[in-house]
mmCIF file of C-alpha atoms in Angstrom:
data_model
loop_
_atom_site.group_PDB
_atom_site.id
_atom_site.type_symbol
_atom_site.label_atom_id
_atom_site.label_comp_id
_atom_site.label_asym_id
_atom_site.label_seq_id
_atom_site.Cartn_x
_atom_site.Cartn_y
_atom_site.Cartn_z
ATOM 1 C CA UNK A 1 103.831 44.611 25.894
ATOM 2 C CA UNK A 2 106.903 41.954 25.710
ATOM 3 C CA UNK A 3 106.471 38.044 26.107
ATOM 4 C CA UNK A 4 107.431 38.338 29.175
ATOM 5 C CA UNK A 5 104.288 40.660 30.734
ATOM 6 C CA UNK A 6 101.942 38.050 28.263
ATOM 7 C CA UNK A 7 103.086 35.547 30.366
ATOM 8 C CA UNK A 8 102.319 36.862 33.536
ATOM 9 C CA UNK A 9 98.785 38.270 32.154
ATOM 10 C CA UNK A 10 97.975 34.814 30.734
ATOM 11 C CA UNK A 11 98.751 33.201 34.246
ATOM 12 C CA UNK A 12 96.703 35.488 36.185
ATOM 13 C CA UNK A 13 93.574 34.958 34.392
ATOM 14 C CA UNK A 14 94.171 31.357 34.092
ATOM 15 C CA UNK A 15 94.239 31.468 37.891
ATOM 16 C CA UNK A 16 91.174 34.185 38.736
ATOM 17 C CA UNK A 17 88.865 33.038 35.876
ATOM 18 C CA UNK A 18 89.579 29.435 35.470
ATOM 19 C CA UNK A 19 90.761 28.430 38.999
ATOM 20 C CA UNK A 20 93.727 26.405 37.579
ATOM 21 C CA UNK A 21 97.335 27.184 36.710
ATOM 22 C CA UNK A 22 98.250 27.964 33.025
ATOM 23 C CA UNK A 23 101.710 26.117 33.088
ATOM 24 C CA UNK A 24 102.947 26.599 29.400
ATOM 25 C CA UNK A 25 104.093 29.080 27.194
ATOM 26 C CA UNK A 26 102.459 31.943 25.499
ATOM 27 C CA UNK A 27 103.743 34.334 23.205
ATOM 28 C CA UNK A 28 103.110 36.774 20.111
ATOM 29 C CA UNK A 29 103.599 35.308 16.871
ATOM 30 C CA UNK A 30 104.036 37.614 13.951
ATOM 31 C CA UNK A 31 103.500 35.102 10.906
ATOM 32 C CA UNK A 32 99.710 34.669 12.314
ATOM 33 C CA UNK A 33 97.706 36.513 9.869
ATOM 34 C CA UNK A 34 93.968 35.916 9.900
ATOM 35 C CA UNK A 35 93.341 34.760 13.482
ATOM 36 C CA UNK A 36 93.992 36.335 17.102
ATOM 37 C CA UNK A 37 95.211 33.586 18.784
ATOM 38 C CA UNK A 38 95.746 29.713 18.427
ATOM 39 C CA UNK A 39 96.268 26.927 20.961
ATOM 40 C CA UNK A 40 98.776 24.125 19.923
ATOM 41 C CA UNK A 41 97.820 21.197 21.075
ATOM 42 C CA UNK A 42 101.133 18.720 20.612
ATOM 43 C CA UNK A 43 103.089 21.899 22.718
ATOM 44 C CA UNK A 44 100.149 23.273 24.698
ATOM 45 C CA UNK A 45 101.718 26.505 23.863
ATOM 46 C CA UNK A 46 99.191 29.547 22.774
ATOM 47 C CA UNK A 47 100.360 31.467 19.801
ATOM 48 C CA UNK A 48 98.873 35.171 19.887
ATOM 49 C CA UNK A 49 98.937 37.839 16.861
ATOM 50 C CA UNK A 50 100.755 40.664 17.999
ATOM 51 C CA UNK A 51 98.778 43.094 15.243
ATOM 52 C CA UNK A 52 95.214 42.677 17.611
ATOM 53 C CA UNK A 53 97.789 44.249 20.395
ATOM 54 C CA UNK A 54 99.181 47.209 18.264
ATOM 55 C CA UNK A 55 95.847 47.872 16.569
ATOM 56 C CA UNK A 56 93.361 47.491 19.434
ATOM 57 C CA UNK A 57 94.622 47.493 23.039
ATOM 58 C CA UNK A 58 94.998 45.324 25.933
ATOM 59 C CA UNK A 59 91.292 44.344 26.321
ATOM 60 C CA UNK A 60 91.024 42.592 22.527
ATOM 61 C CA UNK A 61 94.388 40.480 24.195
ATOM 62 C CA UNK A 62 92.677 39.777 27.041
ATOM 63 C CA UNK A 63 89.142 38.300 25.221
ATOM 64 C CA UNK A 64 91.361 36.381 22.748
ATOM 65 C CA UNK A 65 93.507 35.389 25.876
ATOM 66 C CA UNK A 66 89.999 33.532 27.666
ATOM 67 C CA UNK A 67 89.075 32.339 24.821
ATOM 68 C CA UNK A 68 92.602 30.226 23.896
ATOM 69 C CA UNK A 69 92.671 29.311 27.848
ATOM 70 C CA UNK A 70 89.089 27.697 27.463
ATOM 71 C CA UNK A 71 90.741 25.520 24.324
ATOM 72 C CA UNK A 72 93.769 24.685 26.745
ATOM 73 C CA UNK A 73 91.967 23.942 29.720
ATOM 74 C CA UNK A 74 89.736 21.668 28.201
ATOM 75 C CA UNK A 75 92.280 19.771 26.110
ATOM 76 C CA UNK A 76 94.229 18.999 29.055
ATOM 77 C CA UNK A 77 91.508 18.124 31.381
ATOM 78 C CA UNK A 78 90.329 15.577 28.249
ATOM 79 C CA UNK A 79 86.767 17.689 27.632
ATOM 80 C CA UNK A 80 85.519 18.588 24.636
ATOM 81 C CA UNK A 81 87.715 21.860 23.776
ATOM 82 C CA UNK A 82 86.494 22.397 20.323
ATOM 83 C CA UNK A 83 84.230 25.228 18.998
ATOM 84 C CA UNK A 84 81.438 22.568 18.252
ATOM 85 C CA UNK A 85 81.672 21.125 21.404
ATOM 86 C CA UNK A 86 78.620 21.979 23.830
ATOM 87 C CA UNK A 87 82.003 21.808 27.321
ATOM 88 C CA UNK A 88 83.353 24.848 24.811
ATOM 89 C CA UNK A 89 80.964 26.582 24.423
ATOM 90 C CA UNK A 90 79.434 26.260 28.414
ATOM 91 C CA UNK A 91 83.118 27.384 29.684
ATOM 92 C CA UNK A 92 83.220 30.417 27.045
ATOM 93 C CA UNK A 93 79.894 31.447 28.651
ATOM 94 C CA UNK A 94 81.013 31.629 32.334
ATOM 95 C CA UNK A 95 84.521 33.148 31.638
ATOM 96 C CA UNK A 96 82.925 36.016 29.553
ATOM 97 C CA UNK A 97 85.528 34.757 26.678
ATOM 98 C CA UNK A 98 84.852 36.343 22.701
ATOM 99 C CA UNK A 99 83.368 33.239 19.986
ATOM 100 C CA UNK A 100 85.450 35.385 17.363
ATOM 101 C CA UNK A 101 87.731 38.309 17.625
ATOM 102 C CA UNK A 102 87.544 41.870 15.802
ATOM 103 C CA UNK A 103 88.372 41.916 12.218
ATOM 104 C CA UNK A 104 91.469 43.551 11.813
ATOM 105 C CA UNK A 105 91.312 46.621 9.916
ATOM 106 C CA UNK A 106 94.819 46.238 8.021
ATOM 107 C CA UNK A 107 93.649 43.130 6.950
ATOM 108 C CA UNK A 108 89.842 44.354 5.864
ATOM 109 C CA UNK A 109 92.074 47.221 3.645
ATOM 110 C CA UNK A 110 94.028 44.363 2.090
ATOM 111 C CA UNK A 111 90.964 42.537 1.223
ATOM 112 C CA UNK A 112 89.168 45.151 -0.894
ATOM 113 C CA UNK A 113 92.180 45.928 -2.791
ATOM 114 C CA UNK A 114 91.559 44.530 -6.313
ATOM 115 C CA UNK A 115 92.362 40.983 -7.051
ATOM 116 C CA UNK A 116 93.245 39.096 -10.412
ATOM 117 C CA UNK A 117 90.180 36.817 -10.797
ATOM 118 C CA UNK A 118 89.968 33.988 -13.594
ATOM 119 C CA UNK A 119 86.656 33.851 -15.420
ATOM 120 C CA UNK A 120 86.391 30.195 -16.548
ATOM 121 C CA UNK A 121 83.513 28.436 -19.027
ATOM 122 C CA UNK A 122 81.911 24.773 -19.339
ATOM 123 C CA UNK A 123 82.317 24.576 -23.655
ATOM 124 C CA UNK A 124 79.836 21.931 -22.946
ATOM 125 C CA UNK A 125 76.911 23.620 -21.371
ATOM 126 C CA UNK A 126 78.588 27.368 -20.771
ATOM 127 C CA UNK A 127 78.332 27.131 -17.201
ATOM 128 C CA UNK A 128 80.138 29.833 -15.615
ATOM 129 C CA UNK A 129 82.819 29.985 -12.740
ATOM 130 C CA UNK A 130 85.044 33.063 -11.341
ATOM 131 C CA UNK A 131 87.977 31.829 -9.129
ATOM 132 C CA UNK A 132 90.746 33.827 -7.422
ATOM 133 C CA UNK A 133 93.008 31.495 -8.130
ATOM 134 C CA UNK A 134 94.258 30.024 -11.911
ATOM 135 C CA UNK A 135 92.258 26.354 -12.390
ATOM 136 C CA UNK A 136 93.922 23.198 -14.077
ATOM 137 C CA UNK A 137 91.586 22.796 -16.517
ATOM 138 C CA UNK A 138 93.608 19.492 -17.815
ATOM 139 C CA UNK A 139 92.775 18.339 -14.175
ATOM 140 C CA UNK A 140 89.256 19.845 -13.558
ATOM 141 C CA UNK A 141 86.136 19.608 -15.345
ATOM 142 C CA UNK A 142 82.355 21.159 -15.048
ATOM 143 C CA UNK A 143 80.823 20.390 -11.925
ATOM 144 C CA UNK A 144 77.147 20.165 -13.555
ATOM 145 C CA UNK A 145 77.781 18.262 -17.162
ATOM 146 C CA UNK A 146 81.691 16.900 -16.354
ATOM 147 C CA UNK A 147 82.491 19.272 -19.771
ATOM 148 C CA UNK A 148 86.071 20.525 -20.303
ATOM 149 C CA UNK A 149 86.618 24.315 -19.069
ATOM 150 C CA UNK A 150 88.330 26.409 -21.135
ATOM 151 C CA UNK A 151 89.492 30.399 -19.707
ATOM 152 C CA UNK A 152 87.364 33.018 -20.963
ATOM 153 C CA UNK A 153 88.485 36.245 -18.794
ATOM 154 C CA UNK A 154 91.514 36.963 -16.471
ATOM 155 C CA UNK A 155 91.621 40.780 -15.407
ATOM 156 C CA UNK A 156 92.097 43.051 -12.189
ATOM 157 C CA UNK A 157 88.619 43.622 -10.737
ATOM 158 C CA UNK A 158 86.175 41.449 -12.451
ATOM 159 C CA UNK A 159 82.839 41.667 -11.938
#
C-alpha cells in the first residue's frame, strides 16, 4: 500500500462512517515509533506508522485509521477530540474505532533486550532508586530526606 491508496482508503471511511469529507492529507511516516497513528492539529494532516501495515494487515490500518478520523473530525468541528473527552469517546463508540492499537511485536523484542540501568543511593537515609537513564546527582537529590545521591551500581540487566 502507497500514499496514494491511504488516501483514497482514509476518504472513503471518512465519508461511509463519519458522513463528512476527510479533506487533508494522510500518509505513512516511518520515524513514528511507539504509536499507530497521530493527528496534527496545526496541519490537520494524519501521520500513520507504516510498521502496523507491514506487520499486521490492512484491518490494524483501518482501526487506527477511525480512530485518527474521530480526533480530526472533532477538532475541526470545535468538539472535544481528546481521549479524555466524553464527544471522543461517544464518536469512537459508534464508528467501531480501537482506544489503543496492537503492540508491535518488533518493538515488544526491543524492549526485553537488556538495558544499562543505574542503581543510585540516598547517603542520607539509603533510600534506593534504579533509573534507565544516568541521574545528575549535582542537580538531584532524595525525594524522601532531600540527601545527596551518590551511584552505587551501573550494569546490563540489573535486578
Amino acid at each position: 500500500m502507497d500514499n496514494h491508496q491511504l488516501q483514497r482508503m482514509t476518504e472513503e471511511i471518512s465519508i461511509t462512517l463519519f458522513h463528512k469529507p476527510f479533506q487533508h492529507a494522510i500518509y505513512f511516516n516511518a520515524r513514528l515509533k511507539t504509536t499507530g497513528g497521530r493527528y496534527l492539529l496545526q496541519s490537520h494532516n494524519i501521520e500513520i506508522n507504516e510498521r502496523y501495515y507491514k506487520e499486521y494487515g490492512v484491518n490494524e490500518i483501518v482501526g487506527i485509521i477511525k480512530h485518527e478520523l474521530c480526533h480530526y473530525h472533532l477538532h475541526l468541528e470545535g468538539r472535544g477530540y481528546q481521549h479524555k473527552d466524553r464527544d471522543f469517546k461517544e464518536l469512537m463508540k459508534q464508528v467501531g474505532a480501537p482506544r489503543f492499537c496492537t503492540p508491535l511485536k518488533s518493538y515488544r523484542k526491543q524492549s526485553k533486550s537488556p538495558q544499562k540501568l543505574y542503581l543510585y543511593e540516598c547517603s542520607n537515609c539509603a533510600q534506593k532508586y534504579r533509573r534507565k537513564k544516568r541521574v545528575n546527582i549535582d542537580k538531584y537529590v532524595c525525594g524522601k530526606c532531600k540527601g545527596r545521591l551518590k551511584l552505587v551500581k551501573s550494569s546490563i540487566g540489573l535486578t
